[in-house]
Amino acid sequence: MHLGLFLLGTGSHVAGWRYPGAVDSFQDMAALRRIAETAERGRFDMIFMGDNLYADPAAHPSYTLRLEPLTMLSALAASTTHIGLGATVATTYSDPFTVARAFASLDHISGGRAAWNAVTGASPAAAPNFGKLHPNHAERYAIAREFLQVVKGLWDCWADDAVVADRATGLYIDPARVRALDHEGPHFKVKGPVNIGRSPQGQPVVLQAGGSEPGHALAAATADVVFSVVQDFDEARAQYSSLKARLPALGRRPEDVTVLPGVMPVVGRTDREAYEKLAVLQGFVDGDNARQLLSDRFGVDMSGYDLDGPIPDIPLPDTYHSFASVMLNKAKREGMTLRDIYNLTAAARGHWVLCGSAERVADTLEQWFTNGAADGFNVMPPWFHEGFDDFVDLVVPLLQKRGLFRQEYAGTTLRENLGLPRPQRG
Amino acid sequence: MHLGLFLLGTGSHVAGWRYPGAVDSFQDMAALRRIAETAERGRFDMIFMGDNLYADPAAHPSYTLRLEPLTMLSALAASTTHIGLGATVATTYSDPFTVARAFASLDHISGGRAAWNAVTGASPAAAPNFGKLHPNHAERYAIAREFLQVVKGLWDCWADDAVVADRATGLYIDPARVRALDHEGPHFKVKGPVNIGRSPQGQPVVLQAGGSEPGHALAAATADVVFSVVQDFDEARAQYSSLKARLPALGRRPEDVTVLPGVMPVVGRTDREAYEKLAVLQGFVDGDNARQLLSDRFGVDMSGYDLDGPIPDIPLPDTYHSFASVMLNKAKREGMTLRDIYNLTAAARGHWVLCGSAERVADTLEQWFTNGAADGFNVMPPWFHEGFDDFVDLVVPLLQKRGLFRQEYAGTTLRENLGLPRPQRG
């Protein structure tokens, strides 16, 4: 079983920061270092940081405030030794040369622990910060596919042994072992080579989280790890099978892609204690903040809809897909109201909430893992530190005792710990 | 007196990496951490990392291989406590929203030690890596000026007290204390606000190194620290006076801009020992590697010119200015040959070389500092570690004993140590 830590501001619950004793980890490196050390103590595969490219001060802070992922994870590289470091960078608002060298650099800095979460960037609110128009969904995925191809090509420009550094002859770089890329495609022209040597992992790990059909197709073709958004076991297993089934036709084996559904665990020593914690969190939720979140998730102003009637037909813009459709499908299936979705969204912003005693949480994770719904989990603590410490101190030891999760890291690179081979230079 | 450390790969001498015992610090974090710790032990104001956006494997490695500055300095932020961290990012090949948030993030991560060396990027070799044409010199400076205006505006979007985090009311961000930027200029449209709170320094420090007239004008208008390229005292004093004289008309005081000429010190316990070290270094220089460097510096293929004749009229492209003209002026003034320039370039890539006993080096730095040629120096060690350790262990104590240089840091932010005020929000 593989475990990622989703590191979002003050935790993944919309009001996690209000929990008694919660730390404010949006911009506080001391708190972030403590979280990273806890994750490494819990033998997590990686820390993973989401991103957003705009600020709406009236919206929830998790959409508005954060350290920039690459700088933040580079700093955490210095205070950790084994845990992987996954940073989100959107392909719609960056360029492949910059992204390729930044992740190669993080990979060198961390001794082979870098991962890139390649997202297209769902929100059109980013566009005006870059003087651009937000491309539509299909165009964003076409850009992302070419972007990934260029970045992977740049990572392979240098042979592992291109840096000779021969003091006697004065040859530092062997030019014969470095090549240009000379990419010319519909969206990018990139000559290369990149100005950094091939990194410890050969290629940093690629993460993806897209939930739409183009997102699944891109993940199957290019990702090493997939974060999925699911609400229940059947949905998780269906998504898992569907993704794994795509791989052989693409020349990949099922074990080449690690699928980690997101889960917000609320853990107690007993079920009752866990539910009391969840009740404290939910007590902080009001219609306003949940409605803001839902408007953001749907890309539609939700303030005019009746909270307690049946789910209306909501005209989702084409730029929005996975979160919104997962939530709406679940709501229609289960006869929920908009207020129910509000509450669900507030709890974990659309992700699966797993509340109960450590035994119950471990049982459920084991059931998903052993029955073809997950290769592990992207753990989204509702708040820090207690909300994560509970998982590491109470649940992880059970998973270890059952032989489901490592006691010690298998290696020092993220690929080694994920069981992925180091890629040959293409 | 203020001191910066110029951290370039294996040192600033073209063949520094071949010096017996030299470390290879291009991509080696352990070596880089050791260098940063030495600089902090020597009470340096800051570490400063240059950049380049292309790789030519046949050229000198200092143009071809390096860790990406923002990630590298973020990692060094975690292993240091007081020293400033200056990263180069070119305004021609990035965007202001990304740059503003990355440096604000580094400023948060480091507790107020971030500095941005804003360069336009002289080399046209970068352009094909970004699918662009290289703008001409005037256009690059017009872009840079607007870029700086946008970045500074984004840094001021958030009031210092915009993050309220009031657990009782649930108000995390006070929207009234965050504003958009709504910039629309000839080169950039940026709405803002940026998605990170105002950073410990209010605004990260801005460094500049442009040597042309537009470069000096931009520095006078926007920079906190200027790195200059000079060859002798008279030239340094003239540049210093000229820059300081521009400030009053721009509403700035002379002390608002710290001028640090670059110097490559080769230090021994005696003059003789120092010259022996320099001889070892120069012994590694051959016509080929120096000629490559010179071609790169001039933007002109220099392989056809007679090495030992008088300096020819070299048609410098408009994209190249400061280094080339400094070197050519000096050469014509002093009746040098191209071979002499080769040797000079090889030693310190166009910068001032100061070779001698620790006493002599300290005397010379004192003379420049006390006679209006410098507010301090950008120290460019010829190699690491010995070539830098010598300066910290032998020269710094002399400067301290003479009351010219701090014994302890004055504060924890770079602005505090530079004696610069924390900017009011504009």
PDB file of C-alpha atoms in Angstrom, chain A residues 65-310:
ATOM      1  CA  LEU A  65      -3.393  31.561   0.084  1.00  0.00           C
ATOM      2  CA  ARG A  66      -0.444  29.232  -0.035  1.00  0.00           C
ATOM      3  CA  LEU A  67       3.297  29.093  -0.426  1.00  0.00           C
ATOM      4  CA  GLU A  68       4.381  28.440  -3.993  1.00  0.00           C
ATOM      5  CA  PRO A  69       4.755  24.631  -4.238  1.00  0.00           C
ATOM      6  CA  LEU A  70       8.219  24.315  -5.840  1.00  0.00           C
ATOM      7  CA  THR A  71       9.937  26.682  -3.411  1.00  0.00           C
ATOM      8  CA  MET A  72       8.095  25.218  -0.418  1.00  0.00           C
ATOM      9  CA  LEU A  73       8.931  21.613  -1.291  1.00  0.00           C
ATOM     10  CA  SER A  74      12.562  22.525  -2.042  1.00  0.00           C
ATOM     11  CA  ALA A  75      12.778  23.872   1.489  1.00  0.00           C
ATOM     12  CA  LEU A  76      11.192  20.676   2.849  1.00  0.00           C
ATOM     13  CA  ALA A  77      13.703  18.619   0.845  1.00  0.00           C
ATOM     14  CA  ALA A  78      16.377  19.983   3.169  1.00  0.00           C
ATOM     15  CA  SER A  79      14.632  18.850   6.367  1.00  0.00           C
ATOM     16  CA  THR A  80      13.609  15.357   5.183  1.00  0.00           C
ATOM     17  CA  THR A  81      15.532  12.391   3.816  1.00  0.00           C
ATOM     18  CA  HIS A  82      13.217   9.795   2.251  1.00  0.00           C
ATOM     19  CA  ILE A  83       9.776  11.170   1.541  1.00  0.00           C
ATOM     20  CA  GLY A  84       8.754  12.123  -1.989  1.00  0.00           C
ATOM     21  CA  LEU A  85       7.908  15.742  -2.782  1.00  0.00           C
ATOM     22  CA  GLY A  86       5.116  16.346  -5.282  1.00  0.00           C
ATOM     23  CA  ALA A  87       4.442  19.870  -6.528  1.00  0.00           C
ATOM     24  CA  THR A  88       1.541  20.923  -8.694  1.00  0.00           C
ATOM     25  CA  VAL A  89       2.315  23.084 -11.730  1.00  0.00           C
ATOM     26  CA  ALA A  90      -0.349  23.819 -14.345  1.00  0.00           C
ATOM     27  CA  THR A  91       0.546  23.252 -17.992  1.00  0.00           C
ATOM     28  CA  THR A  92      -1.840  26.007 -19.112  1.00  0.00           C
ATOM     29  CA  TYR A  93       0.093  28.808 -17.384  1.00  0.00           C
ATOM     30  CA  SER A  94       3.735  27.810 -17.492  1.00  0.00           C
ATOM     31  CA  ASP A  95       6.256  26.696 -20.106  1.00  0.00           C
ATOM     32  CA  PRO A  96       7.927  23.335 -20.532  1.00  0.00           C
ATOM     33  CA  PHE A  97      11.562  24.504 -20.364  1.00  0.00           C
ATOM     34  CA  THR A  98      10.990  26.156 -16.981  1.00  0.00           C
ATOM     35  CA  VAL A  99       9.028  23.203 -15.623  1.00  0.00           C
ATOM     36  CA  ALA A 100      11.516  20.603 -16.826  1.00  0.00           C
ATOM     37  CA  ARG A 101      14.467  22.324 -15.206  1.00  0.00           C
ATOM     38  CA  ALA A 102      12.654  23.163 -11.959  1.00  0.00           C
ATOM     39  CA  PHE A 103      11.644  19.537 -11.346  1.00  0.00           C
ATOM     40  CA  ALA A 104      15.043  18.217 -12.421  1.00  0.00           C
ATOM     41  CA  SER A 105      16.517  20.696  -9.948  1.00  0.00           C
ATOM     42  CA  LEU A 106      14.194  19.541  -7.144  1.00  0.00           C
ATOM     43  CA  ASP A 107      15.161  15.973  -8.009  1.00  0.00           C
ATOM     44  CA  HIS A 108      18.884  16.799  -7.662  1.00  0.00           C
ATOM     45  CA  ILE A 109      18.270  18.813  -4.485  1.00  0.00           C
ATOM     46  CA  SER A 110      16.283  16.032  -2.829  1.00  0.00           C
ATOM     47  CA  GLY A 111      18.408  13.117  -3.995  1.00  0.00           C
ATOM     48  CA  GLY A 112      15.680  11.704  -6.245  1.00  0.00           C
ATOM     49  CA  ARG A 113      12.408  12.543  -4.510  1.00  0.00           C
ATOM     50  CA  ALA A 114      10.744  14.963  -6.935  1.00  0.00           C
ATOM     51  CA  ALA A 115       7.304  14.496  -8.443  1.00  0.00           C
ATOM     52  CA  TRP A 116       5.339  16.778 -10.733  1.00  0.00           C
ATOM     53  CA  ASN A 117       1.571  16.889 -10.476  1.00  0.00           C
ATOM     54  CA  ALA A 118       0.745  18.001 -14.000  1.00  0.00           C
ATOM     55  CA  VAL A 119      -2.645  19.686 -14.035  1.00  0.00           C
ATOM     56  CA  THR A 120      -4.322  21.730 -16.732  1.00  0.00           C
ATOM     57  CA  GLY A 121      -5.749  24.210 -14.211  1.00  0.00           C
ATOM     58  CA  ALA A 122      -9.529  24.052 -14.092  1.00  0.00           C
ATOM     59  CA  SER A 123     -10.323  27.574 -13.003  1.00  0.00           C
ATOM     60  CA  PRO A 124     -10.714  30.342 -15.584  1.00  0.00           C
ATOM     61  CA  ALA A 125      -9.941  32.794 -12.749  1.00  0.00           C
ATOM     62  CA  ALA A 126      -6.240  32.188 -13.383  1.00  0.00           C
ATOM     63  CA  ALA A 127      -6.299  33.534 -16.932  1.00  0.00           C
ATOM     64  CA  PRO A 128      -6.459  37.280 -16.126  1.00  0.00           C
ATOM     65  CA  ASN A 129      -3.355  36.944 -13.944  1.00  0.00           C
ATOM     66  CA  PHE A 130      -1.432  35.867 -17.027  1.00  0.00           C
ATOM     67  CA  GLY A 131      -3.023  38.193 -19.570  1.00  0.00           C
ATOM     68  CA  LYS A 132      -4.539  35.211 -21.349  1.00  0.00           C
ATOM     69  CA  LEU A 133      -7.866  33.695 -22.228  1.00  0.00           C
ATOM     70  CA  HIS A 134      -8.610  30.397 -20.512  1.00  0.00           C
ATOM     71  CA  PRO A 135      -8.486  27.646 -23.148  1.00  0.00           C
ATOM     72  CA  ASN A 136     -11.443  25.278 -23.271  1.00  0.00           C
ATOM     73  CA  HIS A 137     -11.241  21.800 -21.776  1.00  0.00           C
ATOM     74  CA  ALA A 138     -10.208  19.952 -24.921  1.00  0.00           C
ATOM     75  CA  GLU A 139      -7.599  22.569 -25.775  1.00  0.00           C
ATOM     76  CA  ARG A 140      -6.185  22.486 -22.249  1.00  0.00           C
ATOM     77  CA  TYR A 141      -5.696  18.733 -22.533  1.00  0.00           C
ATOM     78  CA  ALA A 142      -4.112  19.034 -25.971  1.00  0.00           C
ATOM     79  CA  ILE A 143      -1.670  21.572 -24.512  1.00  0.00           C
ATOM     80  CA  ALA A 144      -1.019  19.348 -21.488  1.00  0.00           C
ATOM     81  CA  ARG A 145      -0.255  16.312 -23.628  1.00  0.00           C
ATOM     82  CA  GLU A 146       2.292  18.160 -25.748  1.00  0.00           C
ATOM     83  CA  PHE A 147       3.707  19.914 -22.665  1.00  0.00           C
ATOM     84  CA  LEU A 148       4.327  16.547 -20.968  1.00  0.00           C
ATOM     85  CA  GLN A 149       5.979  15.186 -24.084  1.00  0.00           C
ATOM     86  CA  VAL A 150       8.355  18.169 -24.183  1.00  0.00           C
ATOM     87  CA  VAL A 151       9.192  18.019 -20.484  1.00  0.00           C
ATOM     88  CA  LYS A 152       9.943  14.292 -20.639  1.00  0.00           C
ATOM     89  CA  GLY A 153      12.062  14.903 -23.729  1.00  0.00           C
ATOM     90  CA  LEU A 154      14.022  17.641 -21.965  1.00  0.00           C
ATOM     91  CA  TRP A 155      14.638  15.358 -18.982  1.00  0.00           C
ATOM     92  CA  ASP A 156      16.308  12.916 -21.390  1.00  0.00           C
ATOM     93  CA  CYS A 157      18.582  15.404 -23.177  1.00  0.00           C
ATOM     94  CA  TRP A 158      21.516  14.572 -20.930  1.00  0.00           C
ATOM     95  CA  ALA A 159      22.934  11.080 -20.592  1.00  0.00           C
ATOM     96  CA  ASP A 160      23.546   9.979 -17.021  1.00  0.00           C
ATOM     97  CA  ASP A 161      27.285  10.125 -17.651  1.00  0.00           C
ATOM     98  CA  ALA A 162      27.417  13.376 -19.652  1.00  0.00           C
ATOM     99  CA  VAL A 163      29.209  15.230 -16.858  1.00  0.00           C
ATOM    100  CA  VAL A 164      32.751  13.910 -17.134  1.00  0.00           C
ATOM    101  CA  ALA A 165      34.613  16.507 -15.027  1.00  0.00           C
ATOM    102  CA  ASP A 166      37.993  15.126 -16.050  1.00  0.00           C
ATOM    103  CA  ARG A 167      40.562  17.297 -14.304  1.00  0.00           C
ATOM    104  CA  ALA A 168      43.451  15.953 -16.359  1.00  0.00           C
ATOM    105  CA  THR A 169      42.061  16.797 -19.791  1.00  0.00           C
ATOM    106  CA  GLY A 170      39.878  19.725 -18.773  1.00  0.00           C
ATOM    107  CA  LEU A 171      36.776  18.143 -20.307  1.00  0.00           C
ATOM    108  CA  TYR A 172      33.855  18.923 -18.027  1.00  0.00           C
ATOM    109  CA  ILE A 173      30.890  17.979 -20.228  1.00  0.00           C
ATOM    110  CA  ASP A 174      31.077  15.429 -23.011  1.00  0.00           C
ATOM    111  CA  PRO A 175      29.045  17.133 -25.772  1.00  0.00           C
ATOM    112  CA  ALA A 176      28.471  13.773 -27.465  1.00  0.00           C
ATOM    113  CA  ARG A 177      26.356  12.683 -24.504  1.00  0.00           C
ATOM    114  CA  VAL A 178      24.045  15.705 -24.557  1.00  0.00           C
ATOM    115  CA  ARG A 179      21.515  16.236 -27.321  1.00  0.00           C
ATOM    116  CA  ALA A 180      19.049  18.934 -28.327  1.00  0.00           C
ATOM    117  CA  LEU A 181      15.314  18.196 -28.336  1.00  0.00           C
ATOM    118  CA  ASP A 182      14.251  20.206 -31.401  1.00  0.00           C
ATOM    119  CA  HIS A 183      10.572  19.891 -30.597  1.00  0.00           C
ATOM    120  CA  GLU A 184       8.147  21.680 -32.893  1.00  0.00           C
ATOM    121  CA  GLY A 185       4.488  21.053 -32.210  1.00  0.00           C
ATOM    122  CA  PRO A 186       1.189  22.892 -32.429  1.00  0.00           C
ATOM    123  CA  HIS A 187       1.653  24.560 -29.031  1.00  0.00           C
ATOM    124  CA  PHE A 188       5.370  24.559 -28.277  1.00  0.00           C
ATOM    125  CA  LYS A 189       8.693  25.041 -30.000  1.00  0.00           C
ATOM    126  CA  VAL A 190      11.521  24.022 -27.685  1.00  0.00           C
ATOM    127  CA  LYS A 191      15.058  23.524 -28.897  1.00  0.00           C
ATOM    128  CA  GLY A 192      16.855  22.270 -25.797  1.00  0.00           C
ATOM    129  CA  PRO A 193      18.912  20.781 -24.320  1.00  0.00           C
ATOM    130  CA  VAL A 194      17.852  21.787 -20.825  1.00  0.00           C
ATOM    131  CA  ASN A 195      20.605  23.363 -18.714  1.00  0.00           C
ATOM    132  CA  ILE A 196      20.681  20.762 -15.953  1.00  0.00           C
ATOM    133  CA  GLY A 197      22.029  17.226 -15.974  1.00  0.00           C
ATOM    134  CA  ARG A 198      19.864  14.100 -15.887  1.00  0.00           C
ATOM    135  CA  SER A 199      18.471  13.818 -12.393  1.00  0.00           C
ATOM    136  CA  PRO A 200      18.758  11.011  -9.811  1.00  0.00           C
ATOM    137  CA  GLN A 201      15.430   9.429 -10.775  1.00  0.00           C
ATOM    138  CA  GLY A 202      16.219   9.704 -14.489  1.00  0.00           C
ATOM    139  CA  GLN A 203      12.838  11.344 -14.750  1.00  0.00           C
ATOM    140  CA  PRO A 204      10.968  12.827 -11.806  1.00  0.00           C
ATOM    141  CA  VAL A 205       7.712  10.993 -11.045  1.00  0.00           C
ATOM    142  CA  VAL A 206       4.631  12.323 -12.878  1.00  0.00           C
ATOM    143  CA  LEU A 207       1.366  12.631 -10.953  1.00  0.00           C
ATOM    144  CA  GLN A 208      -2.053  13.337 -12.384  1.00  0.00           C
ATOM    145  CA  ALA A 209      -5.466  13.986 -10.942  1.00  0.00           C
ATOM    146  CA  GLY A 210      -7.690  14.791 -13.893  1.00  0.00           C
ATOM    147  CA  GLY A 211     -11.121  13.185 -13.559  1.00  0.00           C
ATOM    148  CA  SER A 212     -12.579  13.729 -17.024  1.00  0.00           C
ATOM    149  CA  GLU A 213     -12.240  11.335 -19.966  1.00  0.00           C
ATOM    150  CA  PRO A 214      -9.336  13.302 -21.503  1.00  0.00           C
ATOM    151  CA  GLY A 215      -7.823  13.397 -18.016  1.00  0.00           C
ATOM    152  CA  HIS A 216      -8.028   9.610 -17.648  1.00  0.00           C
ATOM    153  CA  ALA A 217      -6.619   9.107 -21.134  1.00  0.00           C
ATOM    154  CA  LEU A 218      -3.702  11.438 -20.452  1.00  0.00           C
ATOM    155  CA  ALA A 219      -3.013   9.805 -17.091  1.00  0.00           C
ATOM    156  CA  ALA A 220      -3.001   6.336 -18.638  1.00  0.00           C
ATOM    157  CA  ALA A 221      -0.535   7.482 -21.260  1.00  0.00           C
ATOM    158  CA  THR A 222       1.835   9.528 -19.126  1.00  0.00           C
ATOM    159  CA  ALA A 223       1.338   9.310 -15.331  1.00  0.00           C
ATOM    160  CA  ASP A 224       3.208   7.260 -12.749  1.00  0.00           C
ATOM    161  CA  VAL A 225       0.707   8.051  -9.981  1.00  0.00           C
ATOM    162  CA  VAL A 226      -2.966   8.985 -10.297  1.00  0.00           C
ATOM    163  CA  PHE A 227      -4.938  10.745  -7.580  1.00  0.00           C
ATOM    164  CA  SER A 228      -8.622  10.029  -7.967  1.00  0.00           C
ATOM    165  CA  VAL A 229     -11.698  11.661  -6.513  1.00  0.00           C
ATOM    166  CA  VAL A 230     -14.232   9.065  -5.430  1.00  0.00           C
ATOM    167  CA  GLN A 231     -17.087   8.796  -2.969  1.00  0.00           C
ATOM    168  CA  ASP A 232     -17.547   5.079  -2.437  1.00  0.00           C
ATOM    169  CA  PHE A 233     -16.029   1.664  -3.010  1.00  0.00           C
ATOM    170  CA  ASP A 234     -17.944   0.710  -6.150  1.00  0.00           C
ATOM    171  CA  GLU A 235     -17.060   3.966  -7.855  1.00  0.00           C
ATOM    172  CA  ALA A 236     -13.424   3.606  -6.796  1.00  0.00           C
ATOM    173  CA  ARG A 237     -13.202   0.053  -8.101  1.00  0.00           C
ATOM    174  CA  ALA A 238     -14.829   0.998 -11.394  1.00  0.00           C
ATOM    175  CA  GLN A 239     -12.394   3.893 -11.881  1.00  0.00           C
ATOM    176  CA  TYR A 240      -9.459   1.725 -10.846  1.00  0.00           C
ATOM    177  CA  SER A 241     -10.335  -1.069 -13.290  1.00  0.00           C
ATOM    178  CA  SER A 242     -11.030   1.343 -16.076  1.00  0.00           C
ATOM    179  CA  LEU A 243      -7.654   3.053 -15.709  1.00  0.00           C
ATOM    180  CA  LYS A 244      -5.683  -0.184 -15.379  1.00  0.00           C
ATOM    181  CA  ALA A 245      -7.515  -1.655 -18.387  1.00  0.00           C
ATOM    182  CA  ARG A 246      -6.298   1.165 -20.600  1.00  0.00           C
ATOM    183  CA  LEU A 247      -2.625   0.473 -19.914  1.00  0.00           C
ATOM    184  CA  PRO A 248      -1.770  -2.640 -22.008  1.00  0.00           C
ATOM    185  CA  ALA A 249      -2.854  -0.950 -25.239  1.00  0.00           C
ATOM    186  CA  LEU A 250      -0.423   1.844 -24.383  1.00  0.00           C
ATOM    187  CA  GLY A 251       2.447  -0.583 -23.828  1.00  0.00           C
ATOM    188  CA  ARG A 252       2.303  -0.190 -20.058  1.00  0.00           C
ATOM    189  CA  ARG A 253       1.811  -2.717 -17.284  1.00  0.00           C
ATOM    190  CA  PRO A 254      -0.892  -2.318 -14.597  1.00  0.00           C
ATOM    191  CA  GLU A 255       1.808  -1.866 -11.930  1.00  0.00           C
ATOM    192  CA  ASP A 256       3.314   1.058 -13.861  1.00  0.00           C
ATOM    193  CA  VAL A 257       0.573   3.348 -12.562  1.00  0.00           C
ATOM    194  CA  THR A 258      -0.184   3.707  -8.849  1.00  0.00           C
ATOM    195  CA  VAL A 259      -3.792   4.722  -8.194  1.00  0.00           C
ATOM    196  CA  LEU A 260      -4.418   6.648  -4.968  1.00  0.00           C
ATOM    197  CA  PRO A 261      -8.004   7.731  -4.210  1.00  0.00           C
ATOM    198  CA  GLY A 262      -8.265  10.762  -1.964  1.00  0.00           C
ATOM    199  CA  VAL A 263      -9.631  10.176   1.523  1.00  0.00           C
ATOM    200  CA  MET A 264     -10.245  12.525   4.411  1.00  0.00           C
ATOM    201  CA  PRO A 265      -9.849  10.358   7.504  1.00  0.00           C
ATOM    202  CA  VAL A 266     -11.351  11.491  10.786  1.00  0.00           C
ATOM    203  CA  VAL A 267      -9.824   9.127  13.307  1.00  0.00           C
ATOM    204  CA  GLY A 268     -10.544   8.505  16.967  1.00  0.00           C
ATOM    205  CA  ARG A 269      -9.664   5.871  19.504  1.00  0.00           C
ATOM    206  CA  THR A 270     -13.321   4.854  19.227  1.00  0.00           C
ATOM    207  CA  ASP A 271     -15.985   5.442  16.591  1.00  0.00           C
ATOM    208  CA  ARG A 272     -17.689   7.767  19.010  1.00  0.00           C
ATOM    209  CA  GLU A 273     -14.591   9.891  19.511  1.00  0.00           C
ATOM    210  CA  ALA A 274     -14.138  10.152  15.745  1.00  0.00           C
ATOM    211  CA  TYR A 275     -17.718  11.245  15.160  1.00  0.00           C
ATOM    212  CA  GLU A 276     -17.411  13.815  17.916  1.00  0.00           C
ATOM    213  CA  LYS A 277     -14.400  15.291  16.124  1.00  0.00           C
ATOM    214  CA  LEU A 278     -16.306  15.386  12.831  1.00  0.00           C
ATOM    215  CA  ALA A 279     -19.234  17.059  14.591  1.00  0.00           C
ATOM    216  CA  VAL A 280     -16.905  19.752  15.925  1.00  0.00           C
ATOM    217  CA  LEU A 281     -15.621  20.365  12.387  1.00  0.00           C
ATOM    218  CA  GLN A 282     -19.074  20.385  10.813  1.00  0.00           C
ATOM    219  CA  GLY A 283     -20.299  22.776  13.506  1.00  0.00           C
ATOM    220  CA  PHE A 284     -18.089  25.425  11.906  1.00  0.00           C
ATOM    221  CA  VAL A 285     -19.734  25.062   8.501  1.00  0.00           C
ATOM    222  CA  ASP A 286     -22.354  27.592   7.508  1.00  0.00           C
ATOM    223  CA  GLY A 287     -24.273  27.961   4.275  1.00  0.00           C
ATOM    224  CA  ASP A 288     -22.148  30.879   3.113  1.00  0.00           C
ATOM    225  CA  ASN A 289     -18.714  29.353   3.156  1.00  0.00           C
ATOM    226  CA  ALA A 290     -19.915  26.031   1.751  1.00  0.00           C
ATOM    227  CA  ARG A 291     -21.886  27.833  -0.982  1.00  0.00           C
ATOM    228  CA  GLN A 292     -18.763  29.771  -1.982  1.00  0.00           C
ATOM    229  CA  LEU A 293     -16.830  26.549  -2.233  1.00  0.00           C
ATOM    230  CA  LEU A 294     -19.556  24.915  -4.282  1.00  0.00           C
ATOM    231  CA  SER A 295     -19.740  27.891  -6.652  1.00  0.00           C
ATOM    232  CA  ASP A 296     -15.996  27.613  -7.080  1.00  0.00           C
ATOM    233  CA  ARG A 297     -16.132  23.856  -7.656  1.00  0.00           C
ATOM    234  CA  PHE A 298     -18.988  24.101 -10.182  1.00  0.00           C
ATOM    235  CA  GLY A 299     -17.842  27.286 -11.892  1.00  0.00           C
ATOM    236  CA  VAL A 300     -21.426  28.518 -11.528  1.00  0.00           C
ATOM    237  CA  ASP A 301     -22.888  31.041  -9.100  1.00  0.00           C
ATOM    238  CA  MET A 302     -24.916  28.818  -6.766  1.00  0.00           C
ATOM    239  CA  SER A 303     -26.349  31.527  -4.551  1.00  0.00           C
ATOM    240  CA  GLY A 304     -29.759  31.552  -6.241  1.00  0.00           C
ATOM    241  CA  TYR A 305     -30.617  27.859  -5.911  1.00  0.00           C
ATOM    242  CA  ASP A 306     -33.024  26.386  -3.328  1.00  0.00           C
ATOM    243  CA  LEU A 307     -30.944  24.553  -0.755  1.00  0.00           C
ATOM    244  CA  ASP A 308     -33.572  22.002   0.204  1.00  0.00           C
ATOM    245  CA  GLY A 309     -35.239  21.128  -3.070  1.00  0.00           C
ATOM    246  CA  PRO A 310     -34.146  18.367  -5.464  1.00  0.00           C
TER     247      PRO A 310
END
